[in-house]
Amino acid sequence: MLTLDDDSHPIPFSLFNLGFRPFFLLAGLFAVVSMLIWMALYLLNADLLPAKLPSNLWHAHEMVFGFSMAVISGFLLTAVGNWTNTQTLHGNGLLILSLLWLIARLLPFSNLDSALLLMTCIDLLFMTGLLIAILIPIIKTQQWKQLPVILKVALMTGSNLLFYLGLLEILPADAIYWGLYSGFYFVIALIMLLGRRVIPFFIEKGINEQAAIHNWKWLDISSFFAFFIFVIADVFLKQAMLASALAAILFVLHSMRLWGWHAKGIWQKPLLWVLYIGYSFIVLGFGLKAITHWLGLSPWLSIHAYASGGIGIITAGMMCRVTLGHTGRNVYEPPAILTTVFSLLIAGAVIRVILPLVFPGYYLWLIAAAQICWISSFALFVFTYAPMLIKPRVDSRFG
């Protein structure tokens, strides 16, 4: 938790005091609204996108560079303040950055002839602004060990640029695929990096028992290089057999990581088991990716194991925990409704990823059920957490 002192008196509206506040609220609202739109586009064939942006590309892009980037922005603008013990972007600067994100999300639904070009410029300006906002305090305090995090945000910005250049036909159409999927994997890489830092720490501090939490340096190094080669093989080289083999290796390595983190006490703590289960879906994604080529499975199963399972569940858990801690509340006594919030997300991921293997004839119904679980979960999150994000800290401190 940021420990900077501020003599200013808290004001009733504190949404732009610290980065997690606007971006977690925007992420929660966008999770609900964008999935409602996707239901209309996918299930009802609604015509809601005047811009020349195919609905499937809109959905994929906005889940990666819209929803995920909102959560990442809120988390990093807050965490960098902790790492450097400096005040990160707030006030008008944070308002402008939030508006850039929001305008980019709205432009595809405008009737402007230049909607895609404007979206490109504003979205990239937002990501560049975020990169600068988190880089400046790290440089000032010489926190060079945080550079791997900054590098992943920079790579995501490059991925987004690739996507837009392909969409605008400045680069070949392959650039759309390269940008979208590399950005998607960079989100997973960032989650795994930050998860490696915080999940075992949270478990050690959060359970009512002594637990031997294991982390192995050789596993950190080997999983990093295996994932790096996996992304190149899968995204840029499109070598399905090599990607499958590397996914199998990553499945084993990250299964070992989960085993090293396990403690019985986590199952009594929603803010712990949600992160553990979310990480387990990323591991499941590697497992499904490993067998997809050989068994002829739908590639969307592994993609949604990573996305609706890993990214969706972990980001929800982190938003809930960070908000409690940085608004002065007790993270060990979270709202009781979080069990329902997390359970809905997990149910949706199981319905989307596992049940199509068992009931392939009900595929569209399963997708609809999974979407309803997602929408319900984040609607409950917004209902519960919006007041915390808007109002001052309960201890009257700034932040």
CSV table of N, CA and C in Angstrom, one decimal, residues 39 59 64 75 103 117-118 133 151 160 163 179 190 194 200-201 232 260 294 299 307 347 354 364 366 390:
chain,number,residue,atom,x,y,z
A,39,MET,N,-22.7,-10.3,-27.3
A,39,MET,CA,-23.8,-11.2,-27.3
A,39,MET,C,-24.7,-10.8,-28.5
A,59,HIS,N,-14.2,-7.8,-30.9
A,59,HIS,CA,-14.3,-8.5,-29.6
A,59,HIS,C,-12.9,-8.9,-29.1
A,64,VAL,N,-8.4,-7.6,-25.3
A,64,VAL,CA,-7.0,-7.5,-25.0
A,64,VAL,C,-6.5,-6.1,-24.7
A,75,PHE,N,-3.6,-1.3,-12.2
A,75,PHE,CA,-2.7,-2.0,-11.3
A,75,PHE,C,-1.3,-1.3,-11.3
A,103,ILE,N,-12.4,7.1,-25.0
A,103,ILE,CA,-12.7,7.6,-26.4
A,103,ILE,C,-12.4,6.5,-27.4
A,117,LEU,N,-9.0,5.4,-38.0
A,117,LEU,CA,-7.8,6.2,-37.9
A,117,LEU,C,-7.7,6.9,-36.6
A,118,LEU,N,-8.8,7.5,-36.2
A,118,LEU,CA,-8.9,8.2,-34.9
A,118,LEU,C,-8.7,7.3,-33.8
A,133,ALA,N,4.0,7.4,-18.0
A,133,ALA,CA,3.5,7.6,-16.6
A,133,ALA,C,4.2,6.6,-15.6
A,151,LEU,N,8.9,-3.3,-20.1
A,151,LEU,CA,9.2,-3.9,-21.4
A,151,LEU,C,7.9,-4.5,-21.9
A,160,ASN,N,-0.2,-3.5,-30.5
A,160,ASN,CA,-1.4,-2.8,-30.8
A,160,ASN,C,-1.1,-2.0,-32.1
A,163,PHE,N,-1.4,-4.3,-35.0
A,163,PHE,CA,-2.8,-4.6,-35.3
A,163,PHE,C,-3.4,-3.5,-36.2
A,179,GLY,N,-0.3,-8.7,-34.4
A,179,GLY,CA,-0.5,-7.8,-33.3
A,179,GLY,C,-1.5,-8.3,-32.3
A,190,LEU,N,2.6,-10.9,-18.7
A,190,LEU,CA,2.6,-10.0,-17.6
A,190,LEU,C,1.9,-10.5,-16.3
A,194,LEU,N,3.8,-11.0,-12.8
A,194,LEU,CA,3.3,-10.4,-11.5
A,194,LEU,C,2.7,-11.4,-10.6
A,200,PRO,N,2.4,-16.1,-4.3
A,200,PRO,CA,2.9,-16.8,-3.2
A,200,PRO,C,3.1,-15.9,-1.9
A,201,PHE,N,3.3,-14.6,-2.2
A,201,PHE,CA,3.4,-13.6,-1.0
A,201,PHE,C,2.0,-13.5,-0.4
A,232,ILE,N,6.9,-17.0,-30.4
A,232,ILE,CA,7.4,-16.8,-31.7
A,232,ILE,C,6.9,-17.9,-32.6
A,260,GLY,N,4.0,-26.0,-6.0
A,260,GLY,CA,4.8,-25.3,-5.1
A,260,GLY,C,4.1,-24.2,-4.3
A,294,TRP,N,-3.1,-32.2,-32.3
A,294,TRP,CA,-3.1,-33.6,-32.4
A,294,TRP,C,-4.5,-34.2,-32.4
A,299,PRO,N,-9.4,-24.4,-31.6
A,299,PRO,CA,-8.4,-23.6,-31.0
A,299,PRO,C,-9.0,-22.6,-30.0
A,307,ALA,N,-8.2,-16.8,-21.6
A,307,ALA,CA,-8.8,-15.5,-21.6
A,307,ALA,C,-9.9,-15.4,-20.5
A,347,ALA,N,-17.6,-20.5,-13.1
A,347,ALA,CA,-18.6,-21.3,-13.8
A,347,ALA,C,-18.6,-20.9,-15.3
A,354,ILE,N,-14.7,-26.2,-21.0
A,354,ILE,CA,-14.8,-27.6,-20.7
A,354,ILE,C,-16.1,-28.2,-21.3
A,364,LEU,N,-23.7,-23.1,-29.1
A,364,LEU,CA,-24.2,-21.7,-29.0
A,364,LEU,C,-24.9,-21.4,-27.6
A,366,LEU,N,-24.1,-22.9,-24.8
A,366,LEU,CA,-23.0,-22.8,-23.8
A,366,LEU,C,-22.3,-21.5,-23.9
A,390,ILE,N,-15.0,5.4,-6.0
A,390,ILE,CA,-15.4,6.8,-6.1
A,390,ILE,C,-15.2,7.6,-4.8
